[in-house]
XYZ file of C-alpha atoms in Angstrom:
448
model
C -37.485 -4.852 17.168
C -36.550 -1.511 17.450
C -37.591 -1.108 21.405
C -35.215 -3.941 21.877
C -32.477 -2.561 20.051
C -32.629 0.640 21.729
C -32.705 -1.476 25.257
C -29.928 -3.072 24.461
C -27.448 0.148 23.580
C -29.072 1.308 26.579
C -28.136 -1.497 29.097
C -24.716 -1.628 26.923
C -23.637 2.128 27.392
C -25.400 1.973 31.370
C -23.124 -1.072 31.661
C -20.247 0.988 30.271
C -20.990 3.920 31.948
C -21.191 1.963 35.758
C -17.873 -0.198 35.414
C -16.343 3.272 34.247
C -17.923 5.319 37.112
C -16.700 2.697 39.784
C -13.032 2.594 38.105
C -12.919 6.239 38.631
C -14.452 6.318 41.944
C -11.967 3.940 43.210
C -8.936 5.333 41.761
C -10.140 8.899 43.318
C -10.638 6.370 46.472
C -7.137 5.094 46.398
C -5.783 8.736 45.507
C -7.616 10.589 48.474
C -5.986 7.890 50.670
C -2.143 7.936 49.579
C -2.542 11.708 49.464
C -3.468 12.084 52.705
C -1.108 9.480 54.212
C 1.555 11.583 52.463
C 0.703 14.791 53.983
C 0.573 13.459 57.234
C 3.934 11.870 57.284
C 5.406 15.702 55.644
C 3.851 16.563 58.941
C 5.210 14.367 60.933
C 8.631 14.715 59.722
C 8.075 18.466 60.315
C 6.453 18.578 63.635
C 9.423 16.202 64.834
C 11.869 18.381 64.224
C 10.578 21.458 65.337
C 8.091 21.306 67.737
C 8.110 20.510 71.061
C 6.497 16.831 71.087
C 6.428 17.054 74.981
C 4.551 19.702 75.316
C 0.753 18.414 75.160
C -0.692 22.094 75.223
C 1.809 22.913 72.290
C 0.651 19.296 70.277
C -2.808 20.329 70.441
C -2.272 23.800 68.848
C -0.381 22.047 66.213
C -3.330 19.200 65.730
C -5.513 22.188 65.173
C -3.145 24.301 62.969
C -2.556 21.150 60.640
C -6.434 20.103 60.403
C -5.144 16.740 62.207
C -8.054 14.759 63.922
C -5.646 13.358 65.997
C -2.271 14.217 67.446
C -1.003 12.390 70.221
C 2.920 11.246 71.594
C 2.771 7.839 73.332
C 5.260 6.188 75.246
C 6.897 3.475 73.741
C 8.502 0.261 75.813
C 12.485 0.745 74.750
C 12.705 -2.783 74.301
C 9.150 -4.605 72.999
C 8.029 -1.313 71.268
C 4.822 -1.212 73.097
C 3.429 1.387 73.317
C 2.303 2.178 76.965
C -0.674 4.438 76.175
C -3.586 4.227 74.335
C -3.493 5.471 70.664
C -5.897 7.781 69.062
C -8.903 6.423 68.167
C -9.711 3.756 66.681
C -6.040 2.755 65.898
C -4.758 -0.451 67.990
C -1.374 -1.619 68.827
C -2.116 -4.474 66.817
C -1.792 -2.921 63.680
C 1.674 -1.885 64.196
C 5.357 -3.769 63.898
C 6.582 -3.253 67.263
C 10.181 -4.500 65.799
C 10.240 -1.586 63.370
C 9.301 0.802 65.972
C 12.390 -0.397 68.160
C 14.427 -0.740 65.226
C 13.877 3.343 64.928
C 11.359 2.845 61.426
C 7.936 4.858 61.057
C 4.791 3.270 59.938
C 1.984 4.679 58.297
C -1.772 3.625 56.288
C -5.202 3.456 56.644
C -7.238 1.895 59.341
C -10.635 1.750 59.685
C -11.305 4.757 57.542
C -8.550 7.051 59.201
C -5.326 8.007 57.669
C -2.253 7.019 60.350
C 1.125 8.205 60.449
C 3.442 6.868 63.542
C 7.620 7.797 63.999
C 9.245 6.446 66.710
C 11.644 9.739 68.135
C 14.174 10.319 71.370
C 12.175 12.839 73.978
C 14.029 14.512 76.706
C 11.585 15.345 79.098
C 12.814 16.254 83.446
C 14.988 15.518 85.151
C 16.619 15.250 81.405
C 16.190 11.581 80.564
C 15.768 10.788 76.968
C 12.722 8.394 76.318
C 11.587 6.488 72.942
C 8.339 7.759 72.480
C 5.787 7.921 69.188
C 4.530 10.242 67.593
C 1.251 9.645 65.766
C -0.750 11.496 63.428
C -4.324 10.693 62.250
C -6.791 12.220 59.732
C -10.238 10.968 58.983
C -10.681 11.080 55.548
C -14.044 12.109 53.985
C -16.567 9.627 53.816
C -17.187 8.159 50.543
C -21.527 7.778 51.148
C -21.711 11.427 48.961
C -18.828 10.450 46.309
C -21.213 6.914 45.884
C -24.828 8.987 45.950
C -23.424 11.351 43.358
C -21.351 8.493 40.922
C -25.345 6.849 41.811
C -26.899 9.592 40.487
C -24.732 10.182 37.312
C -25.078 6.493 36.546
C -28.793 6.841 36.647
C -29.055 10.056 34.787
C -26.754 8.798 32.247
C -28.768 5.550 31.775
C -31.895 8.146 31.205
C -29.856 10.160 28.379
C -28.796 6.525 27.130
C -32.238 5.738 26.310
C -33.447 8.880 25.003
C -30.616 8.873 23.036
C -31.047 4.898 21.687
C -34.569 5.403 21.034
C -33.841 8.371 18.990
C -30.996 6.405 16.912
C -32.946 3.344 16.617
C -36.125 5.390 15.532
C -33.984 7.112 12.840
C -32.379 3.401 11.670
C -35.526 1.473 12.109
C -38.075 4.014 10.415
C -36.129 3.698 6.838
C -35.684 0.018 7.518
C -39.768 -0.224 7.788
C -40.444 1.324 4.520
C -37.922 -0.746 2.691
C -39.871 -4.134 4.523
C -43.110 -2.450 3.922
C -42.017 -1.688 0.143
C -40.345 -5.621 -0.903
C -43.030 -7.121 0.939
C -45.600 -5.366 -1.527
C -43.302 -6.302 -4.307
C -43.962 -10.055 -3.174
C -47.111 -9.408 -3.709
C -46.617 -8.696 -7.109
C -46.996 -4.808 -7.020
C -43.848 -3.589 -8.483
C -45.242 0.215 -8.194
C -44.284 0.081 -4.657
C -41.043 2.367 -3.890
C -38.957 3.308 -0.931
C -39.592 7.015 -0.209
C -35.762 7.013 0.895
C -35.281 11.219 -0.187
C -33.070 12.624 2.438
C -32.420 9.809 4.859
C -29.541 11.489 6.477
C -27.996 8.305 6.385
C -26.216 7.599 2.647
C -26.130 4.110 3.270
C -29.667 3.807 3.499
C -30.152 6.357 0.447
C -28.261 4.123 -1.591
C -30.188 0.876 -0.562
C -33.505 2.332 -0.866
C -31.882 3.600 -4.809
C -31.213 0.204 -5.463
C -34.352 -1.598 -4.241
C -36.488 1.071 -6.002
C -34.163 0.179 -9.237
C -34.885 -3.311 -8.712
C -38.536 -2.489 -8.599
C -38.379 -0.959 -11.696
C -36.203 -4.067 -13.468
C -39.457 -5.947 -12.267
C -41.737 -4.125 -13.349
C -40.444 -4.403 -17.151
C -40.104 -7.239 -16.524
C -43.585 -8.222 -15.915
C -44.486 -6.326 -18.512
C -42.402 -8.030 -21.049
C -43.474 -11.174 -19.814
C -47.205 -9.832 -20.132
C -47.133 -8.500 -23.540
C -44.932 -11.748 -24.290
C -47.585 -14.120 -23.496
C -50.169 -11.723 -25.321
C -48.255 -12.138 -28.652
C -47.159 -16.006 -28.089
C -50.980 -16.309 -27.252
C -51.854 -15.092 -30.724
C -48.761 -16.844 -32.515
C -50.525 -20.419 -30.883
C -53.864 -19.088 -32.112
C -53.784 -18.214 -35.484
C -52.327 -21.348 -36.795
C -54.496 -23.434 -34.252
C -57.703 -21.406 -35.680
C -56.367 -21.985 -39.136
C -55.989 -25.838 -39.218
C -59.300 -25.889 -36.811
C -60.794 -24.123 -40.019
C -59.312 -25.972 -42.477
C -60.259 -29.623 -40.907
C -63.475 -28.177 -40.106
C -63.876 -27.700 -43.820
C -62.616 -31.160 -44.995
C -64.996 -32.559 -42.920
C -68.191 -31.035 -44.415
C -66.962 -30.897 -47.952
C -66.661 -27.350 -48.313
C -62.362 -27.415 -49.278
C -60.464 -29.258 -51.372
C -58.753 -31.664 -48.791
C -55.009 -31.922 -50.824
C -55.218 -28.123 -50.720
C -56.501 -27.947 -46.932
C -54.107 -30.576 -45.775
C -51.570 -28.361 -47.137
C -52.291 -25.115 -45.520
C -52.672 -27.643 -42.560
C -49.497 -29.233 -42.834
C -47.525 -25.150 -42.978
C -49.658 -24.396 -39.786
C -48.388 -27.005 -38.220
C -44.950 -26.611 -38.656
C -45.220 -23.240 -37.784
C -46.352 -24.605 -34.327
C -43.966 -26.901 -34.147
C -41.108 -24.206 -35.133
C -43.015 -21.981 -32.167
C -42.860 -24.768 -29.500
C -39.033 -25.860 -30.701
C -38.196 -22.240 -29.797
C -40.314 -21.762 -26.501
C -38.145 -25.061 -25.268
C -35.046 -23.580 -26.410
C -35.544 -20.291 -24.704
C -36.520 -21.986 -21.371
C -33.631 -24.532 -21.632
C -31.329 -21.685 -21.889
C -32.578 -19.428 -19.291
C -32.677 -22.504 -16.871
C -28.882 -23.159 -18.115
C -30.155 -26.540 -18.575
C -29.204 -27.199 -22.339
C -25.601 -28.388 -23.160
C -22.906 -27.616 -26.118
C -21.382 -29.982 -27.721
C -17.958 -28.277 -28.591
C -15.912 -28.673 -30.894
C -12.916 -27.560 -33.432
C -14.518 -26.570 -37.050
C -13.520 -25.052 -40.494
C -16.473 -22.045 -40.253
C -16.417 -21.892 -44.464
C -17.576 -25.520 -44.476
C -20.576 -24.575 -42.147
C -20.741 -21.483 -44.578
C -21.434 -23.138 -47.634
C -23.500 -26.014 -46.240
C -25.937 -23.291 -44.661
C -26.003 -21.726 -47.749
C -26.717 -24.207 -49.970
C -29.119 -25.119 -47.636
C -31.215 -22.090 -47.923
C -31.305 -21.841 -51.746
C -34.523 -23.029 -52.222
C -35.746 -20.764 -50.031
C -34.220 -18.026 -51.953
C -35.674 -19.152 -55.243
C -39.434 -19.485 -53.771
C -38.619 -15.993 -51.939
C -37.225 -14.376 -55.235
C -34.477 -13.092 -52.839
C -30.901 -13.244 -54.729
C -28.545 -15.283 -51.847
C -24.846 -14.430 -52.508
C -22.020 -16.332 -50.348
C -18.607 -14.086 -50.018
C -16.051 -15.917 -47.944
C -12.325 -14.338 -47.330
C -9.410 -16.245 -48.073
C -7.605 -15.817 -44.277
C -10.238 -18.114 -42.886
C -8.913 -21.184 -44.838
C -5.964 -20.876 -42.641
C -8.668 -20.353 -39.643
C -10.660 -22.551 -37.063
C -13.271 -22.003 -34.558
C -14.318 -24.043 -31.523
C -17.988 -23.912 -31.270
C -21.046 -26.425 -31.486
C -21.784 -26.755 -35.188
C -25.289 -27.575 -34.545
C -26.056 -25.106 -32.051
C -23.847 -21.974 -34.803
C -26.154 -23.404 -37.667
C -29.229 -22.745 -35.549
C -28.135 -18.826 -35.056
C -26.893 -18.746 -38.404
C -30.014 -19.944 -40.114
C -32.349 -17.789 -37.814
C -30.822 -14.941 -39.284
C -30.596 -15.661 -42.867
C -34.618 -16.838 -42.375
C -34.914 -13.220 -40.868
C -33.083 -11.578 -43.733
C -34.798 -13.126 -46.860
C -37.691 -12.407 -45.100
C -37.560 -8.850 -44.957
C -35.001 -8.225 -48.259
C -36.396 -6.598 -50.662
C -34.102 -7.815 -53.827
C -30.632 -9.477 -52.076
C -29.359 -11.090 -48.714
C -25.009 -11.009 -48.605
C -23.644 -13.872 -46.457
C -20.114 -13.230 -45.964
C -17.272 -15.079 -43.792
C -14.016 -13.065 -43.260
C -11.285 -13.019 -40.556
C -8.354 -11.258 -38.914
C -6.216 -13.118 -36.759
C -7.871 -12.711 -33.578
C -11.591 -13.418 -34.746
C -13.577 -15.387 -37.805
C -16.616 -13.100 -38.383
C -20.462 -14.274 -39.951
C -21.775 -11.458 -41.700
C -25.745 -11.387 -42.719
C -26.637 -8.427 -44.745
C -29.840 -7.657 -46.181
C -31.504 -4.696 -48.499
C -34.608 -4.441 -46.351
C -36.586 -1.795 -44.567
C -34.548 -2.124 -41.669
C -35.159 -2.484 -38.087
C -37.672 -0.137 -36.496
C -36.382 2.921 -34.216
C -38.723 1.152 -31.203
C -36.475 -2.210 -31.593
C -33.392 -0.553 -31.725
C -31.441 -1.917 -28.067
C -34.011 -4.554 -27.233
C -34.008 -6.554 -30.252
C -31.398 -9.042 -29.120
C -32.334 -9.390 -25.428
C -36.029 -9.222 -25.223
C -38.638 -10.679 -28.019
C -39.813 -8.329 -30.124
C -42.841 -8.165 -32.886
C -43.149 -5.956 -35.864
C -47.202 -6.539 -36.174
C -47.072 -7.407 -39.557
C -47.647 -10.051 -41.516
C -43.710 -10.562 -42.064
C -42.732 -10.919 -38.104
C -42.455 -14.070 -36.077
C -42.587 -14.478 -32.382
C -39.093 -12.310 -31.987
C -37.903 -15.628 -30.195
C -35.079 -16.161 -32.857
C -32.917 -13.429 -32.019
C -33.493 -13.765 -28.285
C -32.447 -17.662 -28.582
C -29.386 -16.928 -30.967
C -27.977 -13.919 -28.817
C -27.945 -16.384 -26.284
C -26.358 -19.233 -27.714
C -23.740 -16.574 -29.294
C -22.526 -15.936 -26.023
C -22.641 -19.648 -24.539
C -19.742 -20.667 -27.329
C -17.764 -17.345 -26.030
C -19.245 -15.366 -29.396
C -20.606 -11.779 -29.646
C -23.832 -10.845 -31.648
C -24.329 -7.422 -32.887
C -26.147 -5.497 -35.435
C -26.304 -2.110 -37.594
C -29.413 -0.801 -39.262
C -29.265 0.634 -41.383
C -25.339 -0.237 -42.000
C -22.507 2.714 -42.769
C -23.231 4.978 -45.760
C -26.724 3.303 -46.261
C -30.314 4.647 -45.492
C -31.709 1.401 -45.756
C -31.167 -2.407 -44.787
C -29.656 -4.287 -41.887
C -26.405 -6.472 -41.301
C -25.956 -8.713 -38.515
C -22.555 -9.703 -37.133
C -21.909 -13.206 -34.985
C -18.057 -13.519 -34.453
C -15.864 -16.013 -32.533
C -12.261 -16.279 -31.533
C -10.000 -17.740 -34.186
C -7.178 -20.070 -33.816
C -4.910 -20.923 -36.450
C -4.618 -24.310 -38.386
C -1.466 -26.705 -37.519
């Protein structure tokens, strides 16, 4: 590729080069010629009127004087405006308007390579009869073989520098181009340690592209190892509870457990797998923007209090006090959001936060008039320092006995944002050295 890049600014700036050297060349061409048709009719003028024309001995001295190849006065025919001698060389008669000649009007151009200048003018010559006669003046002009060998020459030395210079411009284009082909195509190989060594290109654009494809690189190579040490720890989510009810029926069928107490631990197992696979489709539905919301206008402290009283029991078996605070501005307040889709992030979090309370989880509802805002507080531990940025974009798992998969909060940041909401978090929360309180809020519009 390169080789035929730098042929082609080659041919282009040889091309560009050769119309402009011929331009040039025939404009000097054309200039040389009116120049010298110019001078020679000065001459003329001047010779005319103050040189003896007659005198042949006195016309040559003034041929050689004026650098004139050819000086000559010829009879001319009074009436036709023949002329009755032969003209310098090479001009012919037939070149000439006899009518302007008669008529008393010069002529003048370029004839086969000579410049020609030829005034008709009254002669007296003995016994002191006046005669038309004319006067012409030639000049060769220089030949235009040397002007073409050297405008040859230049063209060719110019289409030399041309390439030298293309291959040197396409070597210093093409060489950062190859590392940054050589780099992705190791990337599609799946080895995201590859970088562009772009350092001082010279060339900013280039810098900057080789910046951003080593940045992507990097994005990757998280990425990859997200996704690695994400199918580690959903690997051991599948496999405990898998190993546990393989254990369990295992032991049912030789009589070694109790089978209502086996199909029990069973029967939790398997929900956990089922809560595990519920949120593996979700993620992937949402990532694929293949899952749909259903939309529509709701009073947020109905969806309050049926979440809440939905999760008492759990608070009881938990021993984890659950305490409902709602505002009074959001009676006045709607929300447009998917009910179904807002109780799933809603109940992820309170499942989150009377897991890790230690005495009390605060679910509060308040507003403004801009926004209705979800508030989940709890007294726990708090988030770790290591979570802290990644918790709500990438799954994340504690290693204890307490943490899930770390799918919940990836799932519900997501669906947040799909109804137009914002998810955010504080741990531990203003004034506090322990705890956590999340925040889901959603434009408000007021009740007709």
């Amino acid at each position: 590729m390169r080789r035929r890049i730098a042929a082609t600014i080659a041919v282009v700036i040889s091309l560009a080069l050769l119309i402009a050297g011929i331009g040039v060349s025939l404009i000097l061409r054309a200039n040389i010629r009116n120049e010298a048709v110019r001078q020679l009719s000065t001459q003329a003028e001047a010779i005319a009127k103050r040189v003896e024309v007659t005198n042949p001995k006195l016309l040559r001295l003034v041929r050689i004087a004026a650098a004139l190849d050819g000086a000559k006065l010829v009879p001319l025919n009074p009436t036709t405006g023949e002329p009755e001698r032969a003209l310098p060389r090479p001009l012919v008669t037939a070149i000439f308007s006899k009518a302007d000649f008669t008529a008393g009007y010069g002529q003048s151009g370029v004839f086969a390579n000579v410049a020609y200048v030829a005034i008709p003018i009254q002669t007296t010559s003995p016994p002191a009869a006046s005669t038309l006669g004319l006067l012409v003046l030639t000049r060769v002009l220089p030949s235009a073989q040397k002007a073409n060998l050297f405008l040859v020459l230049v063209i060719f030395s110019s289409i030399l520098v041309a390439f030298v210079v293309a291959e040197l411009l396409t070597y210093r284009f093409a060489k950062p181009l190859a590392e940054m082909v050589a780099a992705t195509a190791e990337m599609a190989k799946g080895d995201f340690t590859a970088r562009v060594p772009h350092g001082d290109a010279g060339i900013a654009e280039f810098a900057h592209l080789g910046a951003s494809i080593n940045a992507m690189a990097e994005k990757l190579s998280e990425a990859s190892e997200s996704e690695r040490q994400f199918l580690l720890a959903i690997s051991h989510d599948l496999r405990t509870p898998l190993t546990s009810i393989q254990g369990y029926a295992e032991g049912i069928a030789d009589g070694t457990l109790d089978p209502a107490a086996a199909a029990k631990t069973i029967t939790a197992n398997s929900e956990r797998l089922n809560r595990l696979v519920a949120d593996l489709l979700d993620l992937a539905k949402i990532r694929a923007s293949s899952f749909s919301l259903a939309l529509s206008e709701i009073a947020p402290e109905v969806l309050a209090q049926q979440i809440a009283v939905a999760f008492e029991p759990r608070s009881t078996a938990s021993k984890v006090a659950l305490r409902l605070e709602i505002g009074a501005t959001v009676k006045n307040l709607f929300i447009k959001v998917d009910p179904d889709r807002l109780a799933q992030v809603l109940s992820n979090l309170l499942d989150n936060a009377l897991r890790f309370a230690a005495s009390q989880v605060t679910f509060g509802l308040d507003a403004d008039e801009q926004k209705v805002v979800f508030t989940i507080a709890d007294d726990g531990g708090g988030i770790p320092i290591q979570a802290q940025g990644v918790l709500l974009e990438k799954p994340y798992q504690r290693g204890d006995s307490r943490g899930g998969s770390g799918l919940g909060l990836v799932i519900s940041t997501q669906l947040t944002r799909a109804m137009g909401g914002e998810i955010s978090y504080l741990s531990p929360p203003p004034n506090l050295t322990t705890g956590t309180i999340f925040t889901v809020a959603f434009p408000a519009e007021a009740r007709s």
